Coordinates of C-alpha atoms (C1' of nucleotides) in Angstrom, one line a residue:
Chain A
X1 CA -21.6 28.1 -14.8
X2 CA -23.1 26.6 -11.5
X3 CA -26.0 28.4 -12.5
X4 CA -26.6 26.8 -15.3
X5 CA -29.2 23.8 -15.3
X6 CA -27.1 21.4 -16.8
X7 CA -24.6 21.3 -13.8
X8 CA -27.1 19.7 -11.5
X9 CA -27.0 16.4 -13.6
X10 CA -24.8 13.6 -12.2
X11 CA -22.8 13.2 -15.0
X12 CA -21.8 16.5 -16.1
X13 CA -21.0 17.4 -12.5
X14 CA -18.8 14.1 -12.7
X15 CA -16.6 14.8 -15.5
X16 CA -16.6 18.3 -14.8
X17 CA -14.5 17.2 -11.8
X18 CA -12.6 15.2 -14.2
X19 CA -11.6 17.9 -17.1
X20 CA -13.0 21.2 -17.8
X21 CA -15.9 21.7 -19.9
X22 CA -17.9 24.1 -22.5
X23 CA -21.0 24.7 -22.0
X24 CA -22.5 22.9 -25.1
X25 CA -20.4 19.9 -23.8
X26 CA -22.3 20.2 -20.9
X27 CA -25.7 20.7 -22.1
X28 CA -25.0 17.4 -24.7
X29 CA -24.0 15.4 -22.2
X30 CA -27.0 16.5 -20.1
X31 CA -29.8 16.6 -23.0
X32 CA -28.0 12.2 -23.7
X33 CA -30.9 10.4 -24.3
X34 CA -30.8 7.6 -21.5
X35 CA -33.0 4.6 -21.3
X36 CA -33.5 4.9 -17.6
X37 CA -34.5 1.9 -15.2
X38 CA -34.3 1.6 -11.4
X39 CA -32.6 -1.8 -10.3
X40 CA -33.1 -2.9 -6.7
X41 CA -29.9 -4.1 -4.2
X42 CA -27.7 -6.5 -4.1
X43 CA -28.6 -7.3 -8.0
X44 CA -26.2 -8.2 -11.0
X45 CA -26.7 -5.6 -13.8
X46 CA -24.1 -6.6 -16.3
X47 CA -21.5 -10.1 -16.1
X48 CA -18.1 -10.8 -17.2
X49 CA -18.4 -12.2 -20.6
X50 CA -21.3 -9.7 -21.5
X51 CA -20.9 -8.2 -24.9
X52 CA -22.0 -4.8 -24.4
X53 CA -23.3 -1.8 -27.2
X54 CA -24.8 0.3 -24.6
X55 CA -22.8 2.5 -21.3
X56 CA -24.6 2.5 -18.2
X57 CA -24.4 5.4 -16.0
X58 CA -25.1 6.1 -12.3
X59 CA -27.9 8.2 -11.2
X60 CA -28.4 7.3 -7.9
X61 CA -27.0 4.8 -5.8
X62 CA -23.8 2.7 -5.3
X63 CA -22.5 0.7 -7.9
X64 CA -19.6 -2.2 -7.2
X65 CA -17.7 -3.6 -10.1
X66 CA -16.6 -7.6 -9.3
X67 CA -14.9 -10.7 -10.4
X68 CA -15.8 -14.0 -9.1
X69 CA -12.9 -16.7 -8.8
X70 CA -12.8 -19.8 -9.7
X71 CA -13.5 -21.0 -6.3
X72 CA -16.4 -18.9 -5.4
X73 CA -14.7 -15.8 -3.7
X74 CA -15.4 -12.5 -5.2
X75 CA -13.1 -9.7 -5.8
X76 CA -14.8 -6.3 -5.6
X77 CA -12.4 -3.7 -8.1
X78 CA -14.2 -0.4 -7.4
X79 CA -16.7 1.8 -5.9
X80 CA -19.1 3.3 -8.0
X81 CA -21.1 6.8 -7.6
X82 CA -23.7 9.1 -9.3
X83 CA -22.1 10.4 -11.9
X84 CA -19.9 7.1 -12.7
X85 CA -20.0 5.4 -16.2
X86 CA -18.2 2.3 -14.5
X87 CA -18.2 0.4 -18.3
X88 CA -17.1 3.0 -19.9
X89 CA -14.3 0.7 -21.2
X90 CA -16.8 -0.8 -23.0
X91 CA -16.2 1.5 -26.1
X92 CA -13.3 -0.2 -26.9
X93 CA -13.0 -3.2 -24.9
X94 CA -17.1 -4.9 -25.9
X95 CA -16.7 -7.8 -24.1
X96 CA -16.8 -7.1 -20.0
X97 CA -14.1 -8.8 -18.4
X98 CA -16.0 -8.1 -14.7
X99 CA -19.2 -7.8 -13.6
X100 CA -21.5 -5.1 -12.5
X101 CA -23.9 -4.9 -9.8
X102 CA -25.8 -2.9 -7.4
X103 CA -25.1 -2.4 -3.5
X104 CA -28.0 -0.5 -3.2
X105 CA -31.2 0.5 -5.1
X106 CA -29.6 2.4 -8.1
X107 CA -31.5 4.4 -10.8
X108 CA -29.2 3.7 -13.7
X109 CA -29.3 5.6 -17.2
X110 CA -28.3 3.4 -20.5
X111 CA -26.6 5.4 -23.5
X112 CA -25.6 3.7 -26.3
X113 CA -22.3 3.7 -27.7
X114 CA -23.0 5.0 -31.4
X115 CA -24.5 8.2 -29.0
X116 CA -20.9 8.3 -27.0
X117 CA -19.2 8.0 -30.2
X118 CA -21.2 11.0 -31.1
X119 CA -20.6 13.4 -28.5
X120 CA -16.6 12.3 -28.2
X121 CA -16.5 13.3 -31.9
X122 CA -18.0 16.5 -31.9
X123 CA -17.0 17.8 -28.6
X124 CA -13.4 16.9 -28.2
X125 CA -13.2 17.9 -24.5
X126 CA -15.7 15.1 -23.7
X127 CA -13.6 13.0 -25.4
X128 CA -10.9 14.0 -23.4
X129 CA -12.5 14.0 -20.3
X130 CA -13.9 10.6 -20.8
X131 CA -10.2 9.4 -21.8
X132 CA -9.3 10.9 -18.3
X133 CA -11.8 9.6 -16.3
X134 CA -10.4 5.7 -17.4
X135 CA -6.8 6.6 -16.9
X136 CA -8.0 8.0 -13.0
X137 CA -9.8 4.4 -12.9
X138 CA -6.8 2.9 -13.7
X139 CA -4.7 5.0 -11.6
X140 CA -7.3 3.7 -8.8
X141 CA -6.3 0.4 -9.9
X142 CA -2.8 0.1 -9.2
X143 CA -2.9 1.7 -5.8
X144 CA -5.9 -1.1 -5.2
X145 CA -3.0 -4.1 -6.2
X146 CA -0.3 -1.6 -3.9
X147 CA -3.1 -1.9 -0.8
X148 CA -3.9 -5.2 -1.0
X149 CA -0.4 -6.7 -1.8
X150 CA 1.6 -5.1 0.7
X151 CA -0.6 -3.5 3.4
X152 CA -1.4 -5.3 6.6
X153 CA -5.0 -5.2 7.9
X154 CA -5.3 -2.1 9.7
X155 CA -3.1 0.1 7.1
X156 CA -5.7 -1.8 4.2
X157 CA -9.0 -0.9 5.6
X158 CA -7.9 2.9 6.4
X159 CA -6.9 3.4 3.0
X160 CA -10.0 2.3 1.9
X161 CA -12.2 4.4 4.2
X162 CA -10.4 7.3 3.3
X163 CA -10.3 6.9 -0.5
X164 CA -14.2 6.4 0.0
X165 CA -14.7 9.6 2.3
X166 CA -12.2 11.8 -0.2
X167 CA -14.6 10.7 -3.6
X168 CA -17.6 10.7 -1.7
X169 CA -16.4 14.7 -0.6
X170 CA -15.3 14.9 -4.5
X171 CA -19.3 14.9 -5.2
X172 CA -20.7 16.4 -3.1
X173 CA -21.9 13.1 -1.4
X174 CA -19.9 14.0 2.0
X175 CA -19.7 17.0 4.8
X176 CA -17.3 17.4 7.0
X177 CA -15.4 14.0 7.8
X178 CA -18.7 12.2 7.8
X179 CA -20.0 10.3 4.9
X180 CA -22.7 7.7 3.8
X181 CA -21.3 4.3 3.7
X182 CA -23.9 2.5 2.6
X183 CA -22.1 -1.3 2.6
X184 CA -21.7 -4.2 4.7
X185 CA -18.8 -5.5 6.4
X186 CA -18.4 -8.7 4.0
X187 CA -18.5 -5.9 0.7
X188 CA -15.6 -4.5 2.8
X189 CA -13.8 -8.1 3.0
X190 CA -13.8 -8.5 -0.6
X191 CA -13.0 -4.9 -1.5
X192 CA -9.6 -5.8 0.5
X193 CA -9.2 -9.4 0.1
X194 CA -10.0 -10.3 3.8
X195 CA -12.4 -12.3 5.5
X196 CA -15.1 -10.9 7.2
X197 CA -13.9 -12.2 10.8
X198 CA -11.0 -10.4 10.6
X199 CA -12.4 -6.9 8.8
X200 CA -14.9 -7.2 12.1
X201 CA -11.8 -7.5 14.3
X202 CA -9.9 -4.7 12.7
X203 CA -13.0 -2.3 12.3
X204 CA -13.3 -2.6 16.3
X205 CA -9.6 -1.7 16.5
X206 CA -10.4 1.7 15.0
X207 CA -13.3 2.4 17.1
X208 CA -11.5 1.7 19.7
X209 CA -8.7 3.6 19.3
X210 CA -11.4 6.7 18.5
X211 CA -10.8 7.3 14.7
X212 CA -13.9 5.8 13.3
X213 CA -17.4 5.2 14.5
X214 CA -19.9 3.7 12.2
X215 CA -23.3 3.1 12.5
X216 CA -26.5 3.2 10.6
X217 CA -24.9 3.3 7.3
X218 CA -22.9 6.3 8.3
X219 CA -18.9 6.9 8.7
X220 CA -17.8 9.3 10.7
X221 CA -14.0 10.0 10.8
X222 CA -13.0 11.2 14.2
X223 CA -9.0 11.7 14.0
X224 CA -8.7 11.9 10.2
X225 CA -4.8 12.8 10.4
X226 CA -4.4 8.8 12.2
X227 CA -6.4 7.3 9.8
X228 CA -4.3 8.7 6.9
X229 CA -2.0 7.9 8.8
X230 CA -2.7 4.0 9.3
X231 CA -3.9 4.0 5.8
X232 CA -0.6 5.4 3.7
X233 CA -2.9 7.3 2.5
X234 CA -1.7 9.9 0.0
X235 CA -4.2 11.1 -2.1
X236 CA -2.1 12.0 -5.0
X237 CA -3.8 9.1 -7.2
X238 CA -7.2 10.2 -7.8
X239 CA -5.4 13.3 -10.0
X240 CA -7.9 15.7 -8.4
X241 CA -6.5 18.9 -8.6
X242 CA -4.1 18.6 -11.7
X243 CA -7.1 20.0 -14.4
X244 CA -5.8 23.2 -15.0
X245 CA -2.3 22.2 -15.1
X246 CA -2.9 19.4 -18.2
X247 CA -2.9 21.1 -21.8
Chain B
X1 CA 1.6 -5.2 -44.3
X2 CA 4.3 -7.8 -42.5
X3 CA 6.4 -6.5 -45.4
X4 CA 6.6 -2.5 -44.7
X5 CA 9.1 -1.9 -43.0
X6 CA 7.4 -0.2 -40.4
X7 CA 6.0 -3.5 -39.3
X8 CA 9.3 -4.3 -37.9
X9 CA 9.0 -1.1 -35.4
X10 CA 8.4 -2.3 -31.8
X11 CA 5.8 0.5 -30.9
X12 CA 4.1 -0.8 -34.3
X13 CA 4.0 -3.9 -33.6
X14 CA 2.4 -3.6 -30.3
X15 CA 0.1 -1.0 -31.5
X16 CA -1.3 -3.4 -34.1
X17 CA -1.7 -5.6 -31.9
X18 CA -4.3 -3.7 -29.8
X19 CA -6.1 -1.9 -32.7
X20 CA -6.1 -2.1 -36.4
X21 CA -3.7 0.6 -38.0
X22 CA -3.2 2.4 -42.0
X23 CA -0.3 2.4 -43.3
X24 CA -0.2 5.9 -42.9
X25 CA 0.0 5.8 -39.5
X26 CA 2.1 2.7 -39.0
X27 CA 4.8 5.0 -41.2
X28 CA 4.2 8.2 -39.2
X29 CA 4.9 6.0 -35.8
X30 CA 8.0 4.3 -37.2
X31 CA 9.0 7.6 -38.0
X32 CA 8.5 9.3 -34.3
X33 CA 11.8 11.5 -33.7
X34 CA 13.0 9.7 -30.1
X35 CA 15.2 10.9 -28.2
X36 CA 17.1 7.3 -27.9
X37 CA 18.8 6.1 -24.5
X38 CA 20.4 2.9 -22.8
X39 CA 19.9 2.0 -19.5
X40 CA 21.8 -0.5 -17.5
X41 CA 19.7 -2.9 -15.7
X42 CA 17.9 -2.4 -11.8
X43 CA 17.8 1.1 -12.3
X44 CA 14.6 4.1 -11.8
X45 CA 13.9 6.0 -15.2
X46 CA 10.7 7.7 -13.8
X47 CA 10.0 8.4 -9.8
X48 CA 6.4 8.7 -8.1
X49 CA 5.2 12.3 -8.0
X50 CA 7.5 13.2 -11.6
X51 CA 6.1 15.6 -14.0
X52 CA 5.9 14.4 -17.4
X53 CA 6.0 16.4 -20.9
X54 CA 6.7 13.1 -22.7
X55 CA 6.6 9.5 -23.0
X56 CA 9.1 6.5 -22.6
X57 CA 9.0 3.4 -24.9
X58 CA 10.5 0.8 -24.6
X59 CA 12.5 -0.1 -27.7
X60 CA 14.1 -3.1 -25.7
X61 CA 14.5 -4.9 -22.7
X62 CA 11.9 -5.6 -19.6
X63 CA 11.1 -2.8 -17.2
X64 CA 8.6 -2.4 -14.5
X65 CA 5.9 -0.2 -13.6
X66 CA 6.0 0.2 -9.5
X67 CA 5.2 1.9 -6.1
X68 CA 6.7 2.3 -2.8
X69 CA 5.3 1.6 0.5
X70 CA 5.9 3.8 3.4
X71 CA 7.5 0.8 4.7
X72 CA 9.8 0.6 2.0
X73 CA 7.4 -2.6 0.4
X74 CA 7.5 -2.5 -3.1
X75 CA 4.1 -3.7 -4.8
X76 CA 5.0 -4.0 -8.4
X77 CA 2.3 -3.2 -11.1
X78 CA 2.9 -4.5 -14.2
X79 CA 5.9 -5.5 -16.3
X80 CA 6.5 -3.7 -20.0
X81 CA 8.1 -5.3 -23.0
X82 CA 9.4 -3.3 -26.4
X83 CA 7.1 -1.7 -28.2
X84 CA 5.3 -0.7 -24.6
X85 CA 4.6 2.5 -23.7
X86 CA 4.9 2.5 -19.8
X87 CA 4.0 5.9 -18.8
X88 CA 1.1 6.8 -21.9
X89 CA -1.1 7.7 -19.0
X90 CA 0.9 10.8 -18.6
X91 CA -0.4 12.1 -22.0
X92 CA -3.9 13.1 -19.5
X93 CA -2.1 12.5 -15.9
X94 CA 0.5 14.7 -15.8
X95 CA 1.8 14.0 -11.9
X96 CA 3.8 10.4 -12.2
X97 CA 1.4 8.0 -9.4
X98 CA 4.1 5.2 -10.1
X99 CA 7.4 4.9 -10.2
X100 CA 9.3 3.2 -13.4
X101 CA 12.7 1.5 -13.7
X102 CA 14.3 -1.4 -15.8
X103 CA 14.9 -4.8 -15.1
X104 CA 17.7 -5.4 -17.3
X105 CA 19.3 -3.2 -19.6
X106 CA 16.9 -1.6 -21.9
X107 CA 17.1 1.1 -24.8
X108 CA 14.4 4.0 -24.8
X109 CA 12.9 5.9 -26.7
X110 CA 11.4 9.5 -25.3
X111 CA 9.1 11.0 -27.0
X112 CA 7.4 14.8 -26.0
X113 CA 4.0 14.5 -25.7
X114 CA 3.3 17.3 -27.9
X115 CA 4.0 14.8 -30.8
X116 CA 2.1 12.1 -29.4
X117 CA -0.8 14.6 -29.3
X118 CA -0.1 15.4 -33.3
X119 CA 0.2 12.2 -34.4
X120 CA -3.4 11.0 -32.1
X121 CA -4.9 13.8 -33.7
X122 CA -3.6 13.7 -37.5
X123 CA -4.5 9.7 -37.2
X124 CA -7.8 8.8 -35.2
X125 CA -6.7 5.3 -35.6
X126 CA -3.5 6.0 -33.2
X127 CA -5.6 8.0 -30.6
X128 CA -7.6 4.9 -30.8
X129 CA -5.1 2.3 -30.0
X130 CA -3.9 4.4 -27.6
X131 CA -6.7 4.9 -25.7
X132 CA -7.6 0.9 -26.0
X133 CA -4.3 0.3 -25.0
X134 CA -4.7 2.4 -21.7
X135 CA -7.6 0.4 -21.4
X136 CA -6.1 -3.0 -21.9
X137 CA -3.7 -2.2 -19.0
X138 CA -6.4 -1.1 -16.7
X139 CA -8.4 -4.6 -17.7
X140 CA -5.1 -6.3 -16.3
X141 CA -4.6 -4.5 -13.1
X142 CA -8.3 -5.5 -12.1
X143 CA -6.9 -8.7 -12.9
X144 CA -3.7 -8.2 -10.7
X145 CA -6.1 -7.4 -7.9
X146 CA -8.6 -10.0 -8.1
X147 CA -4.8 -12.1 -8.4
X148 CA -3.3 -10.7 -5.2
X149 CA -6.7 -10.4 -3.0
X150 CA -8.2 -13.8 -3.5
X151 CA -6.2 -16.2 -5.1
X152 CA -3.4 -18.4 -2.7
X153 CA 0.2 -18.4 -3.6
X154 CA 0.5 -21.3 -6.3
X155 CA -2.3 -19.8 -8.0
X156 CA -0.8 -16.2 -7.6
X157 CA 2.6 -17.3 -9.3
X158 CA 0.9 -19.8 -11.7
X159 CA -1.2 -17.4 -13.2
X160 CA 1.4 -14.4 -13.5
X161 CA 3.4 -17.1 -15.3
X162 CA 0.5 -17.8 -17.6
X163 CA 0.3 -14.1 -18.4
X164 CA 4.1 -13.7 -19.1
X165 CA 4.2 -16.3 -21.3
X166 CA 0.7 -15.0 -23.6
X167 CA 2.0 -11.5 -23.5
X168 CA 5.5 -12.6 -24.7
X169 CA 4.0 -15.2 -27.7
X170 CA 1.7 -11.8 -28.8
X171 CA 4.8 -9.8 -29.0
X172 CA 6.6 -12.4 -30.8
X173 CA 9.2 -12.9 -27.8
X174 CA 8.1 -16.4 -27.0
X175 CA 8.6 -19.6 -28.9
X176 CA 6.0 -22.9 -27.8
X177 CA 6.0 -22.6 -24.3
X178 CA 9.2 -21.2 -23.7
X179 CA 9.8 -17.8 -23.1
X180 CA 13.0 -15.4 -21.9
X181 CA 12.3 -14.7 -17.9
X182 CA 14.7 -12.4 -17.0
X183 CA 13.4 -11.8 -13.5
X184 CA 14.6 -12.8 -9.9
X185 CA 12.1 -14.4 -7.5
X186 CA 12.6 -11.0 -5.8
X187 CA 10.7 -9.7 -8.4
X188 CA 8.2 -12.2 -8.5
X189 CA 7.6 -11.9 -4.8
X190 CA 6.9 -8.1 -5.2
X191 CA 4.4 -8.8 -8.0
X192 CA 2.5 -11.3 -6.3
X193 CA 2.7 -9.7 -2.7
X194 CA 4.5 -12.6 -1.5
X195 CA 7.9 -13.0 0.6
X196 CA 10.8 -14.4 -1.2
X197 CA 10.7 -17.3 0.8
X198 CA 7.6 -18.2 -0.2
X199 CA 7.6 -17.5 -3.8
X200 CA 10.8 -19.9 -3.8
X201 CA 8.6 -23.1 -2.5
X202 CA 6.0 -22.3 -4.5
X203 CA 8.3 -22.8 -7.1
X204 CA 9.8 -25.4 -5.9
X205 CA 6.1 -27.3 -5.4
X206 CA 5.5 -26.4 -9.2
X207 CA 8.7 -27.7 -10.4
X208 CA 8.6 -30.9 -8.4
X209 CA 5.2 -31.5 -10.3
X210 CA 6.6 -31.5 -13.0
X211 CA 4.7 -28.1 -14.6
X212 CA 7.2 -25.5 -14.9
X213 CA 11.2 -25.8 -15.8
X214 CA 12.7 -22.0 -14.7
X215 CA 16.7 -21.9 -15.1
X216 CA 18.9 -19.9 -17.0
X217 CA 16.7 -16.7 -17.4
X218 CA 14.3 -19.1 -19.3
X219 CA 10.3 -20.4 -18.4
X220 CA 9.7 -23.3 -19.6
X221 CA 6.0 -24.8 -19.5
X222 CA 5.6 -28.5 -19.3
X223 CA 1.8 -29.0 -18.7
X224 CA 0.5 -25.8 -20.0
X225 CA -3.2 -27.7 -18.8
X226 CA -2.2 -28.2 -15.7
X227 CA -0.6 -24.5 -14.8
X228 CA -3.6 -22.8 -16.4
X229 CA -5.7 -24.7 -14.0
X230 CA -3.5 -24.0 -10.7
X231 CA -3.2 -20.1 -11.7
X232 CA -7.2 -20.2 -12.9
X233 CA -5.8 -18.3 -15.7
X234 CA -8.5 -17.2 -18.3
X235 CA -7.2 -14.6 -21.3
X236 CA -10.0 -13.1 -21.8
X237 CA -9.1 -9.9 -19.5
X238 CA -6.2 -9.5 -21.9
X239 CA -8.5 -8.4 -25.2
X240 CA -6.0 -10.1 -27.6
X241 CA -8.8 -11.2 -29.8
X242 CA -11.2 -8.4 -30.4
X243 CA -9.8 -6.2 -32.5
X244 CA -12.1 -6.8 -35.6
X245 CA -15.1 -6.9 -33.4
X246 CA -14.9 -3.8 -31.8
X247 CA -16.3 -0.4 -34.3
Chain C
dC1 C1' 40.2 -16.0 -4.5
dG2 C1' 36.9 -12.9 -2.7
dT3 C1' 32.4 -10.4 -3.2
dA4 C1' 27.7 -10.0 -4.0
dC5 C1' 23.7 -11.5 -5.5
dA6 C1' 20.5 -15.3 -6.3
dG7 C1' 18.7 -19.5 -4.4
dT8 C1' 18.1 -22.5 -0.9
dT9 C1' 16.7 -24.4 3.6
dG10 C1' 14.9 -24.7 8.8
dA11 C1' 12.8 -23.6 12.5
dG12 C1' 9.5 -20.0 14.8
dT13 C1' 6.3 -17.1 14.9
dT14 C1' 2.5 -14.3 13.4
dT15 C1' -1.1 -13.2 10.6
dA16 C1' -4.8 -14.3 9.3
dT17 C1' -9.0 -18.3 7.8
dT18 C1' -12.3 -21.5 9.0
dC19 C1' -15.3 -23.3 11.7
dA20 C1' -19.3 -22.7 14.8
dA21 C1' -22.5 -20.1 17.4
dG22 C1' -24.9 -16.4 19.2
dA23 C1' -26.4 -11.7 19.6
dA24 C1' -28.3 -7.4 17.3
dG25 C1' -31.1 -4.8 13.9
dA26 C1' -34.1 -4.7 10.2
dG27 C1' -38.4 -5.8 7.7
dT28 C1' -42.7 -8.8 7.4
dG29 C1' -46.9 -10.5 7.4
dG30 C1' -50.2 -11.8 11.2
Chain D
dC1 C1' -47.8 -5.2 19.0
dC2 C1' -45.7 -9.5 18.4
dA3 C1' -43.4 -13.1 16.6
dC4 C1' -40.7 -15.3 12.6
dT5 C1' -37.1 -14.2 9.6
dC6 C1' -33.1 -12.6 7.5
dT7 C1' -29.5 -10.6 7.3
dT8 C1' -25.3 -8.5 9.6
dC9 C1' -22.2 -7.8 12.9
dT10 C1' -19.9 -10.2 17.2
dT11 C1' -17.4 -13.9 19.7
dG12 C1' -14.0 -17.7 20.8
dA13 C1' -11.1 -21.3 19.4
dA14 C1' -8.7 -24.2 16.5
dT15 C1' -6.1 -24.8 11.9
dA16 C1' -3.7 -23.0 8.4
dA17 C1' -1.1 -20.4 5.7
dA18 C1' 2.3 -17.1 5.3
dC19 C1' 6.3 -14.2 7.3
dT20 C1' 10.3 -13.1 9.7
dC21 C1' 15.5 -14.4 10.7
dA22 C1' 19.5 -16.4 10.2
dA23 C1' 22.3 -19.6 8.2
dC24 C1' 24.2 -21.7 4.6
dT25 C1' 25.0 -23.4 -1.0
dG26 C1' 26.1 -22.3 -5.6
dT27 C1' 27.4 -19.3 -9.0
dA28 C1' 29.1 -15.4 -11.8
dC29 C1' 32.1 -11.7 -12.2
dG30 C1' 36.4 -8.8 -11.5

DNA sequence: CGTACAGTTGAGTTTATTCAAGAAGAGTGG
DNA sequence: CCACTCTTCTTGAATAAACTCAACTGTACG
């Protein structure tokens, strides 16, 4: 399978991680017609309230899903890596309930809903993978509610860092415990519901304890065991290794 | 449609709110074979880590979905009303990432995954409604992340109360702005990530301001406009009125 | 009448926030 | 290469929000 040319396509690679796909499905996914657009860093791509008729596939770069409160505070809801379809739910929920933006410069592919409906109907395993992917996202949201609702600062930051590293590794974007982390402390703050000042001080604690290092947009986990413990991180909610166990 | 005998079935009623169903689908849903079980209040029905081979339909009563942290704190992730299938995601994610429990005494119906797969394959509109329902739940989680992450105490409580009232009304369980609320302040605290003491004081603020009253397990919204404003509540994320607009 | 649980209150403490200012980089144009 | 700007990161100090602890009230129920 890995020798197939389609396997290199980020979308194929991502959905294959979610559920097994037939060769026909992989081919069809890789050959989906996309309108490719390059977007610079820190741009809003879709806004809460917009009505979608197409989906956005991340081909290169790092995106975020977020809401803005009445008081102007931003809550980041998810990070999206290449291969993700951040607005896949718009297939069924046409009106967006959150916004989508770039963190780094991104290469995006837009696919009409119609084409996605067709491929889901023609290749049932693609439909299954898509549904399953949205369910995994829901599971991640549940974990985030818990993170923000119950854990204190070091655990919140620790948990988030663990999640990012694991997801990066799954997509082959991280080696060992080193991983690109093109985020600002402000973005970490908006994801964990903390002030930037507090994030800064919490990161210093983790650094001074020799648990992480983070410079030049690269995060290194120096003591994975301790970070996991501090962040109460158990990767079960990512549902990574259940593929073969499900019908 | 409302005159059909199946329309009274809570499951039919709920899924019909989510997406349009054919008469054949409604009949099939209402006739699903269920193992009916009565469970008393405050019981754990499914535990995080369990492996599911069936789904749980709420027929009567009030359930919660929750996680317990290493430190023993509980985070409530969702409230479930009659007609809900709180663990519908287990169709694709066999290992549960959160627990399920009763708040009030409940009547539950258990349906094997196999039967649900069959009905989804046979009646595509049921499959669509199920997927859409899980996506609406994901949208609610996104709103909760924002609620817990960004809003301060009065807004958190206000927002949660607004959501519960609206969802109750949608299921025909609330009249006007009065609504059964069989929760303790502790359960409100575990849903909003606050201490019970702080919930208590925040509720008193809302009561003293003449915005709500809450006694005998019944919540009354005395000033809906003000509660909405305090809670920054915009029901768009519940995706209630998009049915006809989606393919 | 006693027990259990939910709700309430007060006081002290902790955690995190806000505000403000300075240091360190990265990128730009002269 | 330097000066300039912009953003990010860092630090200190005052403030505010929320938590913990502990006691006490009320109510339901056997």
